[in-house]
Short mmCIF file of C-alpha atoms in Angstrom, two decimals:
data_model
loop_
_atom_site.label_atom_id
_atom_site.label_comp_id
_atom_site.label_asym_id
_atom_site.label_seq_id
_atom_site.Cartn_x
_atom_site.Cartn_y
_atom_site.Cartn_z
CA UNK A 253 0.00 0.00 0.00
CA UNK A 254 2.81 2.59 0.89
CA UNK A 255 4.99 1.43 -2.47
CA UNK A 256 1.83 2.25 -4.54
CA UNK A 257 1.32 5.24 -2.61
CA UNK A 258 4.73 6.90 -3.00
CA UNK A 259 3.81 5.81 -6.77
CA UNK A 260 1.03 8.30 -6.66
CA UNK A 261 2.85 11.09 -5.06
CA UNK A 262 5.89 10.82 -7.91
CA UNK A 263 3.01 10.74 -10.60
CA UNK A 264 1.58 13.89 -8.78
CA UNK A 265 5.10 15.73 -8.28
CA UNK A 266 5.92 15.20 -12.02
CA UNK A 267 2.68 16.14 -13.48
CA UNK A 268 2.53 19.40 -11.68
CA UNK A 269 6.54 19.84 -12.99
CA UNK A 270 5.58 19.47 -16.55
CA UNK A 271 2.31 21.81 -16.07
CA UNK A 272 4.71 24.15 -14.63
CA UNK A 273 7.18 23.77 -17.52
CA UNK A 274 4.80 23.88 -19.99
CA UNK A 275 3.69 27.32 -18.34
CA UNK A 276 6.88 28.45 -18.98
CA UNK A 277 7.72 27.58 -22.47
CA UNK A 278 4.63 28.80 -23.48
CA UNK A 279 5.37 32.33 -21.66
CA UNK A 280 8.97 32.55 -23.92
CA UNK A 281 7.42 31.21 -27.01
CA UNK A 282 4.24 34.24 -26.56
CA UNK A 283 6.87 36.74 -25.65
CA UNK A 284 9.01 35.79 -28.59
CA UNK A 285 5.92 35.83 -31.10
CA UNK A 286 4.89 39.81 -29.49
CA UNK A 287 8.89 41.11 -30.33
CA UNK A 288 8.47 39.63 -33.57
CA UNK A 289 4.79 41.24 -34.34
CA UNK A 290 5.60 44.33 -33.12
CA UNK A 291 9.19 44.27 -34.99
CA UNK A 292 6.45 43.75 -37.79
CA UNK A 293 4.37 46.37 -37.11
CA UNK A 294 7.23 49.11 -37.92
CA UNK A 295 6.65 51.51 -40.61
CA UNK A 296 9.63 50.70 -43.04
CA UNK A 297 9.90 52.09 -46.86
CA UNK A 298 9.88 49.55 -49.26
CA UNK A 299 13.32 50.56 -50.97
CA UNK A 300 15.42 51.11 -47.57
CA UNK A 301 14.17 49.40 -44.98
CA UNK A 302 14.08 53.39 -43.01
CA UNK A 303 11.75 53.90 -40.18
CA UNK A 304 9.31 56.86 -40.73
CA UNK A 305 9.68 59.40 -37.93
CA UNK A 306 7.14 61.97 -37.14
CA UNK A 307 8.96 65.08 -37.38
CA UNK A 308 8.79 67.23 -33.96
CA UNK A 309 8.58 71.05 -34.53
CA UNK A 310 11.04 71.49 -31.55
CA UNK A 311 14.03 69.87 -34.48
CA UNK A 312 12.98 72.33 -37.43
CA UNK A 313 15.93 74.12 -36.64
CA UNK A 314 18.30 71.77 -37.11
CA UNK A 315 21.13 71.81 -39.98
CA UNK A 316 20.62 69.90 -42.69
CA UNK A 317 23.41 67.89 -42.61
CA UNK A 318 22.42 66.81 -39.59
CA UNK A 319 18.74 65.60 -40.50
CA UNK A 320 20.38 63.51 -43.30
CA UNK A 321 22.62 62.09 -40.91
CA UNK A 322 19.76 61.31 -38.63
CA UNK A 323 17.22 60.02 -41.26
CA UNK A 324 19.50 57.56 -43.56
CA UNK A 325 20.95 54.63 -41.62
CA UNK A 326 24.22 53.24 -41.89
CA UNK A 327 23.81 50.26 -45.37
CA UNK A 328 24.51 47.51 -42.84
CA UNK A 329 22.18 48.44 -40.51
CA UNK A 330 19.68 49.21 -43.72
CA UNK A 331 20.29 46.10 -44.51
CA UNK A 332 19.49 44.33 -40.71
CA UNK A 333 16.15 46.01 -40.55
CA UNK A 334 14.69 45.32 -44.04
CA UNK A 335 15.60 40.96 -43.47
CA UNK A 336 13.80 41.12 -40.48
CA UNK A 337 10.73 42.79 -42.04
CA UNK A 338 11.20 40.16 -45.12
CA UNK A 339 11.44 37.21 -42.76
CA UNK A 340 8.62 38.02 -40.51
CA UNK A 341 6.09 35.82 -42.21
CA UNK A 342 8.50 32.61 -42.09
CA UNK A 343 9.54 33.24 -38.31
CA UNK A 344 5.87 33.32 -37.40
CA UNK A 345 5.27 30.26 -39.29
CA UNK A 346 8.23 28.60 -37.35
CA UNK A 347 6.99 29.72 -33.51
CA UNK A 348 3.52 28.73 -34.54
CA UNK A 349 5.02 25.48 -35.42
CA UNK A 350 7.43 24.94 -32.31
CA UNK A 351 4.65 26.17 -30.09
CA UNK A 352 2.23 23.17 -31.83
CA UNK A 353 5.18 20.76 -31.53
CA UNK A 354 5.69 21.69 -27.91
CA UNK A 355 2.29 22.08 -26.85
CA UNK A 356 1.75 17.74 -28.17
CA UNK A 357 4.80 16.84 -26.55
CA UNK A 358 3.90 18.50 -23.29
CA UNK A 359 0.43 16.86 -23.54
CA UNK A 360 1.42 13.74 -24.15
CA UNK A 361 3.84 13.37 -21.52
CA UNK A 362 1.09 14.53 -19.13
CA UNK A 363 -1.60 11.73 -20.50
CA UNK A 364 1.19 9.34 -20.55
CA UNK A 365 1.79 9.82 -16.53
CA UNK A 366 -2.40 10.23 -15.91
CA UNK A 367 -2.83 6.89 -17.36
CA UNK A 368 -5.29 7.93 -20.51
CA UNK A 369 -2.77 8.03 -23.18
CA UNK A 370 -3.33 4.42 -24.16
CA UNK A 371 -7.27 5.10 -23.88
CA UNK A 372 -7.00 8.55 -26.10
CA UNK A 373 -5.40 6.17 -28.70
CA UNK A 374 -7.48 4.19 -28.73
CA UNK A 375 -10.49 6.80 -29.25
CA UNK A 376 -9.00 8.36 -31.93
CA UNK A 377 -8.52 4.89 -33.91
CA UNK A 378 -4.92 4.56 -33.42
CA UNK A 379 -4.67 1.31 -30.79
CA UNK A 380 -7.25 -1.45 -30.42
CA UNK A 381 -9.52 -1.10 -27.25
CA UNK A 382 -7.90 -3.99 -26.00
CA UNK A 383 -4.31 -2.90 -25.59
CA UNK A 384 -6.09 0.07 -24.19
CA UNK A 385 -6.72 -1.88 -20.73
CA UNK A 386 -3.77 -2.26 -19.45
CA UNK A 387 -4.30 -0.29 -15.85
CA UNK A 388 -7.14 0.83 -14.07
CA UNK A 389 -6.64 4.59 -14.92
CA UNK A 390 -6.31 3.94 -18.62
CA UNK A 391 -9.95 1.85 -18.06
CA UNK A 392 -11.02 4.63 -15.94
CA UNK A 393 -9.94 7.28 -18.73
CA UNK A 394 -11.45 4.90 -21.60
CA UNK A 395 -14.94 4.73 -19.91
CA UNK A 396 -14.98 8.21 -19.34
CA UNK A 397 -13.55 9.37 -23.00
CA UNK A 398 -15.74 7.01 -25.51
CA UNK A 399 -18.99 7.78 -26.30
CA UNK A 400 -19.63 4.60 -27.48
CA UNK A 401 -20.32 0.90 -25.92
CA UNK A 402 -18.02 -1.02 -24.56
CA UNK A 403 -19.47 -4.39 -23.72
CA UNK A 404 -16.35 -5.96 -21.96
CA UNK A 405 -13.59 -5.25 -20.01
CA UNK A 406 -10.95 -7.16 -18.87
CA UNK A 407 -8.30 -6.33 -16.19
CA UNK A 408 -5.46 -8.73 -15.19
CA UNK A 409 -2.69 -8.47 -12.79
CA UNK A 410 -3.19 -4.63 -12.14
CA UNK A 411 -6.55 -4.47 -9.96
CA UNK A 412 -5.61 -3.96 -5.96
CA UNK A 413 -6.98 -2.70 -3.11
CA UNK A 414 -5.41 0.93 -3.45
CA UNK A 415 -6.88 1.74 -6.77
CA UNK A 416 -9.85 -0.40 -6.83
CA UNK A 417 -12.03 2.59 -6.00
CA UNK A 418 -10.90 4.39 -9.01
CA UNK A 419 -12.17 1.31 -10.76
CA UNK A 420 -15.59 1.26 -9.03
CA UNK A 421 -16.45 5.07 -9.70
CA UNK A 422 -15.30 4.72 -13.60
CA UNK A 423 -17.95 1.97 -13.46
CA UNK A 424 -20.76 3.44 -11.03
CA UNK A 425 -20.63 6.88 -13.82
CA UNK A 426 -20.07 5.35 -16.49
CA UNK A 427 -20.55 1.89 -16.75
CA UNK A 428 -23.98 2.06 -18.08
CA UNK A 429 -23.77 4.51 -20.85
CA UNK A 430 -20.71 2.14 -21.78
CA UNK A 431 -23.24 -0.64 -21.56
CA UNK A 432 -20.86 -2.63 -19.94
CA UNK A 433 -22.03 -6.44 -19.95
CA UNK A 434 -18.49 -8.12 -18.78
CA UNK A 435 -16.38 -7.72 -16.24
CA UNK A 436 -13.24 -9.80 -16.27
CA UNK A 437 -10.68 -9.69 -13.27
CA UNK A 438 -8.82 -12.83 -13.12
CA UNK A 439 -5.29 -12.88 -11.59
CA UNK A 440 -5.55 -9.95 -9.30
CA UNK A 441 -4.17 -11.04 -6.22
CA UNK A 442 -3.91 -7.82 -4.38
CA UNK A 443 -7.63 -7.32 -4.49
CA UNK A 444 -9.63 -9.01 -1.28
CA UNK A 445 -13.06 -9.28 -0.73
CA UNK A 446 -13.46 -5.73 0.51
CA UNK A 447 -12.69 -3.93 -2.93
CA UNK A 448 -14.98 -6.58 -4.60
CA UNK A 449 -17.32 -5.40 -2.34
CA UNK A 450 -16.89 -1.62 -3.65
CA UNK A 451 -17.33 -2.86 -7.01
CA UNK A 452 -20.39 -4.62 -6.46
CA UNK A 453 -21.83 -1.89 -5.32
CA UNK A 454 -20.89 0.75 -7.60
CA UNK A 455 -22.57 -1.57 -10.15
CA UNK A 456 -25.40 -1.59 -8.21
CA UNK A 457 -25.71 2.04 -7.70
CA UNK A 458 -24.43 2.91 -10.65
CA UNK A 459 -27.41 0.55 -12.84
CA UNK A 460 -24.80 -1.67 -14.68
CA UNK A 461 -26.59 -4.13 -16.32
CA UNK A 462 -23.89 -6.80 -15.94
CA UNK A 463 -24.12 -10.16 -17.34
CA UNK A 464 -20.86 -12.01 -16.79
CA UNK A 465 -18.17 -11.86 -13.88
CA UNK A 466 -15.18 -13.47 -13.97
CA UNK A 467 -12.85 -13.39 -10.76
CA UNK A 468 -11.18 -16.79 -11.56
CA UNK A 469 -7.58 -16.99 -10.29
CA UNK A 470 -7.47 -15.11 -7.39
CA UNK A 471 -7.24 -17.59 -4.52
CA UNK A 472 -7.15 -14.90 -1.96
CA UNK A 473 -10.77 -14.30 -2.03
CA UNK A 474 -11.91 -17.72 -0.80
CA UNK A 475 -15.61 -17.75 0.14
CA UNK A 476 -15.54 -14.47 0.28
CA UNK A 477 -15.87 -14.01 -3.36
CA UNK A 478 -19.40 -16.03 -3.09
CA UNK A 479 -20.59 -13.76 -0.43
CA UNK A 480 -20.15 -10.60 -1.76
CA UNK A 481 -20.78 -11.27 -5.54
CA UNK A 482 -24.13 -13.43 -4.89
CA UNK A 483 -26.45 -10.30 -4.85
CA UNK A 484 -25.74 -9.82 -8.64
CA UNK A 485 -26.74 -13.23 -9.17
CA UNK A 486 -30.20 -12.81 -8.50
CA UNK A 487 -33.35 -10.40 -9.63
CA UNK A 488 -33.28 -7.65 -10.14
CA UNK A 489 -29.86 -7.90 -10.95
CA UNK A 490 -28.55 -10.03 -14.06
CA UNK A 491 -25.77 -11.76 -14.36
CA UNK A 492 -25.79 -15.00 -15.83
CA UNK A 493 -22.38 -16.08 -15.98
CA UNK A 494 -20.20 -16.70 -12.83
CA UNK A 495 -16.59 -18.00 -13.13
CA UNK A 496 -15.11 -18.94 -9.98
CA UNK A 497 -12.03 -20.67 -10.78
CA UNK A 498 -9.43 -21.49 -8.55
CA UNK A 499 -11.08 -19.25 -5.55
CA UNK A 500 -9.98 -21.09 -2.49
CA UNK A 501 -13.67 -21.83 -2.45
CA UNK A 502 -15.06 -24.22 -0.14
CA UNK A 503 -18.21 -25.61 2.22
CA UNK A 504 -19.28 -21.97 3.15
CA UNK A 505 -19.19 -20.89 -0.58
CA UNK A 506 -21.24 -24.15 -1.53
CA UNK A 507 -24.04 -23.03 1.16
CA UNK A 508 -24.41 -19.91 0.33
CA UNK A 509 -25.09 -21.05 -3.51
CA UNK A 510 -27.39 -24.00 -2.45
CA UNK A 511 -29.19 -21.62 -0.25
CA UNK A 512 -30.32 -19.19 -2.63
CA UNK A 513 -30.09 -22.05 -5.49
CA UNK A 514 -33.51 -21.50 -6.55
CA UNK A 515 -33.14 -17.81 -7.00
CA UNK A 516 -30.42 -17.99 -8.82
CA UNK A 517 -30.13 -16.63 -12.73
CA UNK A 518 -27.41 -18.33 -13.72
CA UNK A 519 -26.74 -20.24 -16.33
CA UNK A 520 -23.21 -20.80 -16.33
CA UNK A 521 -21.08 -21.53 -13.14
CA UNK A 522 -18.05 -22.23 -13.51
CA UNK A 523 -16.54 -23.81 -10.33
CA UNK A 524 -13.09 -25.34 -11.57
CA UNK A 525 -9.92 -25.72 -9.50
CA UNK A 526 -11.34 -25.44 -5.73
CA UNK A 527 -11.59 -28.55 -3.30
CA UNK A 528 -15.24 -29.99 -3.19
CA UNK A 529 -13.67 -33.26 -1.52
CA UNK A 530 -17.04 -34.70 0.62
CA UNK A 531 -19.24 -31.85 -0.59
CA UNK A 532 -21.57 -33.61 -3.32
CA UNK A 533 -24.51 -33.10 -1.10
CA UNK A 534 -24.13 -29.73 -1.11
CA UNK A 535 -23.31 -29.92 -4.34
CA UNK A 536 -26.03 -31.42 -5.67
CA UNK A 537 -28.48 -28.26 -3.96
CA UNK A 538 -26.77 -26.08 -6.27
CA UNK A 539 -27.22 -28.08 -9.11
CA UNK A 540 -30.86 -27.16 -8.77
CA UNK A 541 -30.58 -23.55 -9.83
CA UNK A 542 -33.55 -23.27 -12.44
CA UNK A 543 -31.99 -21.99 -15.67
CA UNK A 544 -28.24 -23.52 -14.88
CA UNK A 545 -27.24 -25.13 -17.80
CA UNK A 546 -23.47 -25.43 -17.94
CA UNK A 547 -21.10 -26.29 -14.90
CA UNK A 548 -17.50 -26.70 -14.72
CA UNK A 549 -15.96 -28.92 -11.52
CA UNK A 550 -12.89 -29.57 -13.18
CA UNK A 551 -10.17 -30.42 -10.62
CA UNK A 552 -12.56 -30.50 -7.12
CA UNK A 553 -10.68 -33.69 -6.24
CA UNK A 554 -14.15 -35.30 -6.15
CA UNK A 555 -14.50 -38.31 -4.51
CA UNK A 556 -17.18 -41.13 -5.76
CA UNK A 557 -19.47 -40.85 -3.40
CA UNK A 558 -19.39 -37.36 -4.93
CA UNK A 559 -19.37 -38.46 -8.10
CA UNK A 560 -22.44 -40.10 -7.81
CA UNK A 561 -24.43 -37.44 -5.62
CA UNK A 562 -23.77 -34.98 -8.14
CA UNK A 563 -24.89 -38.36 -11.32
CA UNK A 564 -28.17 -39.08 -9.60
CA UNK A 565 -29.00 -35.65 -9.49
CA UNK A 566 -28.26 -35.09 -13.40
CA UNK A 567 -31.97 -36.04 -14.66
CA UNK A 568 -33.44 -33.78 -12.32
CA UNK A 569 -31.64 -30.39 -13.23
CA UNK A 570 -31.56 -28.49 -16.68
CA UNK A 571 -27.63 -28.95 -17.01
CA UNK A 572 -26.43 -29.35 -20.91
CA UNK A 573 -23.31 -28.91 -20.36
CA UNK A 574 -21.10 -30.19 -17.27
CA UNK A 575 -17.11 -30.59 -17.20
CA UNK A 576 -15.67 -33.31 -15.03
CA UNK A 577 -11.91 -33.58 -15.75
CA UNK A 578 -9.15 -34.33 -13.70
CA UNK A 579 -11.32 -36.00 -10.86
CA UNK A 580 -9.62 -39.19 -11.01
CA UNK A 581 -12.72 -40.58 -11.91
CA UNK A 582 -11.75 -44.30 -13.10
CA UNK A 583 -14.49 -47.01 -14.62
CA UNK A 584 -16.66 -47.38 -11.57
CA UNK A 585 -17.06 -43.95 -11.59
CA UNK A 586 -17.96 -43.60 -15.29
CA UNK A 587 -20.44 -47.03 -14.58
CA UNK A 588 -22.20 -44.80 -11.89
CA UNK A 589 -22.42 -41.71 -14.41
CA UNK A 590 -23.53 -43.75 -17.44
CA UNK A 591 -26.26 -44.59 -15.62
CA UNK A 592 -28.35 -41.30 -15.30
CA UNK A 593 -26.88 -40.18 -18.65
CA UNK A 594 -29.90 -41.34 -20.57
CA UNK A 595 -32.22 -39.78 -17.87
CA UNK A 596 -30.44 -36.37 -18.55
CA UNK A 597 -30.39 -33.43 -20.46
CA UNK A 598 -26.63 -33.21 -20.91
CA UNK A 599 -25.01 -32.85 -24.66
CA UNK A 600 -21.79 -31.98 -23.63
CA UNK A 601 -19.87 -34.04 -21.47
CA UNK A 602 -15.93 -33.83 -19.82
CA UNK A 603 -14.03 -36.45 -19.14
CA UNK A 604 -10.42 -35.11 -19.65
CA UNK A 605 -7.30 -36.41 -17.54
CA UNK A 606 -8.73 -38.90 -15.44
CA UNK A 607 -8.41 -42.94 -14.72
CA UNK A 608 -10.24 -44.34 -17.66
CA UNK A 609 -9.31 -47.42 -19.62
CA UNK A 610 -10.42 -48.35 -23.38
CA UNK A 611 -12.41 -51.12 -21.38
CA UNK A 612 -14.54 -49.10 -19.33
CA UNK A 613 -16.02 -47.02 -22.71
CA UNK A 614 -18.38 -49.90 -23.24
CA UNK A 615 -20.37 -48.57 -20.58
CA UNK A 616 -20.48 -44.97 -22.43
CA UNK A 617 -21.24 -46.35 -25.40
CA UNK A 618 -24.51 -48.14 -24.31
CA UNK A 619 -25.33 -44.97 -22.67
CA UNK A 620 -25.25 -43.12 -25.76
CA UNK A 621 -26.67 -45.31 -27.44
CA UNK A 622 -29.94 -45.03 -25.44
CA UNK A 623 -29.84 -41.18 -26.22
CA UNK A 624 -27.10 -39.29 -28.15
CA UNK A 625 -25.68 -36.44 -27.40
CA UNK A 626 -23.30 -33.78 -29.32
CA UNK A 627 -19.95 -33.31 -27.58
CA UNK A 628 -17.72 -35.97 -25.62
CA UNK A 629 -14.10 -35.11 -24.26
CA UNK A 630 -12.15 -38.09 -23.43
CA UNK A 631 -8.42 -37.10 -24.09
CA UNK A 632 -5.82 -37.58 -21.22
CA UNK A 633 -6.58 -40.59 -20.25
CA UNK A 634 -4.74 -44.35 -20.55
CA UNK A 635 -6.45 -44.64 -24.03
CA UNK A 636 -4.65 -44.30 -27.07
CA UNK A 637 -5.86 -41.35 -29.38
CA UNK A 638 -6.58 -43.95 -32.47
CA UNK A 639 -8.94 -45.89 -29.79
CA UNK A 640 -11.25 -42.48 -28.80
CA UNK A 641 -11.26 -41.77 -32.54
CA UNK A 642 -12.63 -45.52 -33.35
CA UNK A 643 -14.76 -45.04 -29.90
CA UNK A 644 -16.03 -41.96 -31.34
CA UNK A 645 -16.98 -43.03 -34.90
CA UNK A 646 -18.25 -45.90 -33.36
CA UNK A 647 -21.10 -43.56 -31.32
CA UNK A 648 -21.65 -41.72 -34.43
CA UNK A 649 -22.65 -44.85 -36.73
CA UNK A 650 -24.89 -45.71 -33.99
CA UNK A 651 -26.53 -42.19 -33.66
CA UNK A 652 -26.85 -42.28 -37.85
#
């Protein structure tokens, strides 16, 4: 907090520096431009380059010699005067230019330390919206600068605590003109559960109708993340799309999902990467979200007494779509899913690194044949690729 802190303060000393050399250039460059204007402005004749004086009647006296003396300068000097009033026109032109050169320089050194360089670029057409997303004050800047939409936005690595709230008030005034519909912050470790919190809210507040949040990868958050981003998961609020991977999630997080289960709007819930060891009960609670259609468990270290809480529960939910890998699920655990499979809705199914053999795919394959279904995922496992291509042309005869 201090490090990013003394960050601030140098980004504050140096921007008031250049405002306050800019200042100053600008003074020379405008005192410059008045000598040469009123060097300009000088009555000259067109043959000598002589100043017209107005003739005082205190010097009518004077000899003549004298007068000549006084009115015709030296050649040299005759010479000085008339270049300058010849070059006026092209010195102009130069300070206009310099000033213009000086003047971009100066401003983009200043949007370069604010953080909106990258989303200026990107307004004017010159970098694509995504590279313009690389810190929260070039998000903040890009939200507040494009009139347009901007449906997603994704944030990695660069979301903490200490600038989170610069985050959540880009989003709470602008975040629905933007019609932001995705928020993506995976991999921000230095963000906890209280500046989720401030984002949640300032979606709330600010009426962001958001329909997917991603906060995968940031174990830190643990069950906190549940707890905090459940409120968008239900009415009025809309998001549909929850990815939770690799939370630190566990039995409290489960709870609070099977609690409000049946008020839930989501329809995809992803749930990958967190350990669900002896949780299938609770699992299977959640499962019974109404509109849920696609769930992800890979790598929950489910047991098979899991495994088969979460199978009978299959033909009684509205999942399509559920991802099982790396669960060490072996052939009495594919026996036990085969089972339901017919009873289900599911067209998409995940069996990635796990413990299956080419023996236990008979089981699969009589499953399937009772009723078909579109996608099956089987690599990983101790069966050779030519085998799961046979398996799978096999299936597909039998569906023709």
């Amino acid at each position: 907090m201090l490090a990013s802190q003394n960050s601030g303060d140098r980004e504050a000393t140096i921007c008031r520096a250049l405002l306050g050399s800019a200042n100053a250039i600008m003074k020379v460059l405008a005192s410059a431009a008045l000598v040469v204007l009123v060097a300009a402005e000088l009555p000259c004749s067109a043959r000598t380059g002589e100043c017209a004086t107005q003739e005082d009647s205190d010097f009518v006296g004077l000899t003549e010699a004298n007068d000549t003396a006084n009115r015709v300068p030296p050649p040299d000097l005759a010479l000085t005067v008339k270049g300058i009033s010849m070059d006026t026109p092209k010195i102009l032109v130069l300070l206009m230019f310099a000033t213009a050169m000086v003047s971009w320089i100066l401003a983009t050194v200043k949007w370069a330390v604010d953080g909106s360089l990258p989303a200026r670029l990107a307004v004017w057409g010159l970098l694509p919206e995504a590279f313009a997303a690389i810190s929260v004050r070039s998000v903040a800047a890009l939200l507040r600068l494009k009139s347009g939409s901007t449906p997603v936005l994704a944030l990695k690595t660069c979301v903490s605590d200490s600038n989170v709230q610069d985050l959540a008030e880009a989003l709470r005034r602008h975040g629905k003109q933007a019609e932001l519909q995705s928020l993506e912050l995976p991999y921000n470790h230095e963000l906890t559960e209280t500046g989720v919190q401030q984002l949640v809210e300032a979606v709330t507040e600010g009426g962001v109708e958001l329909e997917e949040l991603d906060l995968s990868f940031n174990a830190q958050l643990g069950d906190g993340a549940v707890r905090v981003v459940l409120p968008l998961c239900m009415p009025p609020f809309r998001v549909s799309t929850l990815r939770l991977v690799d939370c630190s999630l566990g039995c409290d997080a489960l709870k609070l999902l099977a609690q409000h289960a049946t008020r839930l709007r989501l329809n995809v819930l992803h749930l990958s990467a967190n350990k669900f060891t002896g949780l299938g009960d609770i699992l299977v609670e959640v499962m019974e979200a109404p509109v849920l259609e696609d769930l992800a468990l890979v790598h929950c270290a489910l047991s098979l007494e899991d495994l088969t809480s979460v199978a009978e529960q299959l033909p009684y939910t509205s999942l399509k779509s559920i991802q099982l890998a790396s669960n060490q699920i072996d052939g009495t655990g594919l026996k036990v899913l085969a089972e339901q499979l017919p009873k289900s809705q599911l067209d998409e199914l995940g069996l990635e690194q796990n413990l299956l053999k080419s023996e236990d795919l008979s089981c699969l394959g009589t499953a399937w044949a009772k009723r078909p279904f579109s996608r099956l995922r089987l690599g990983g496992n101790a069966v050779e690729k030519e085998e799961v291509a046979n398996f799978i042309k096999t299936l597909r005869l039998l569906q023709a």
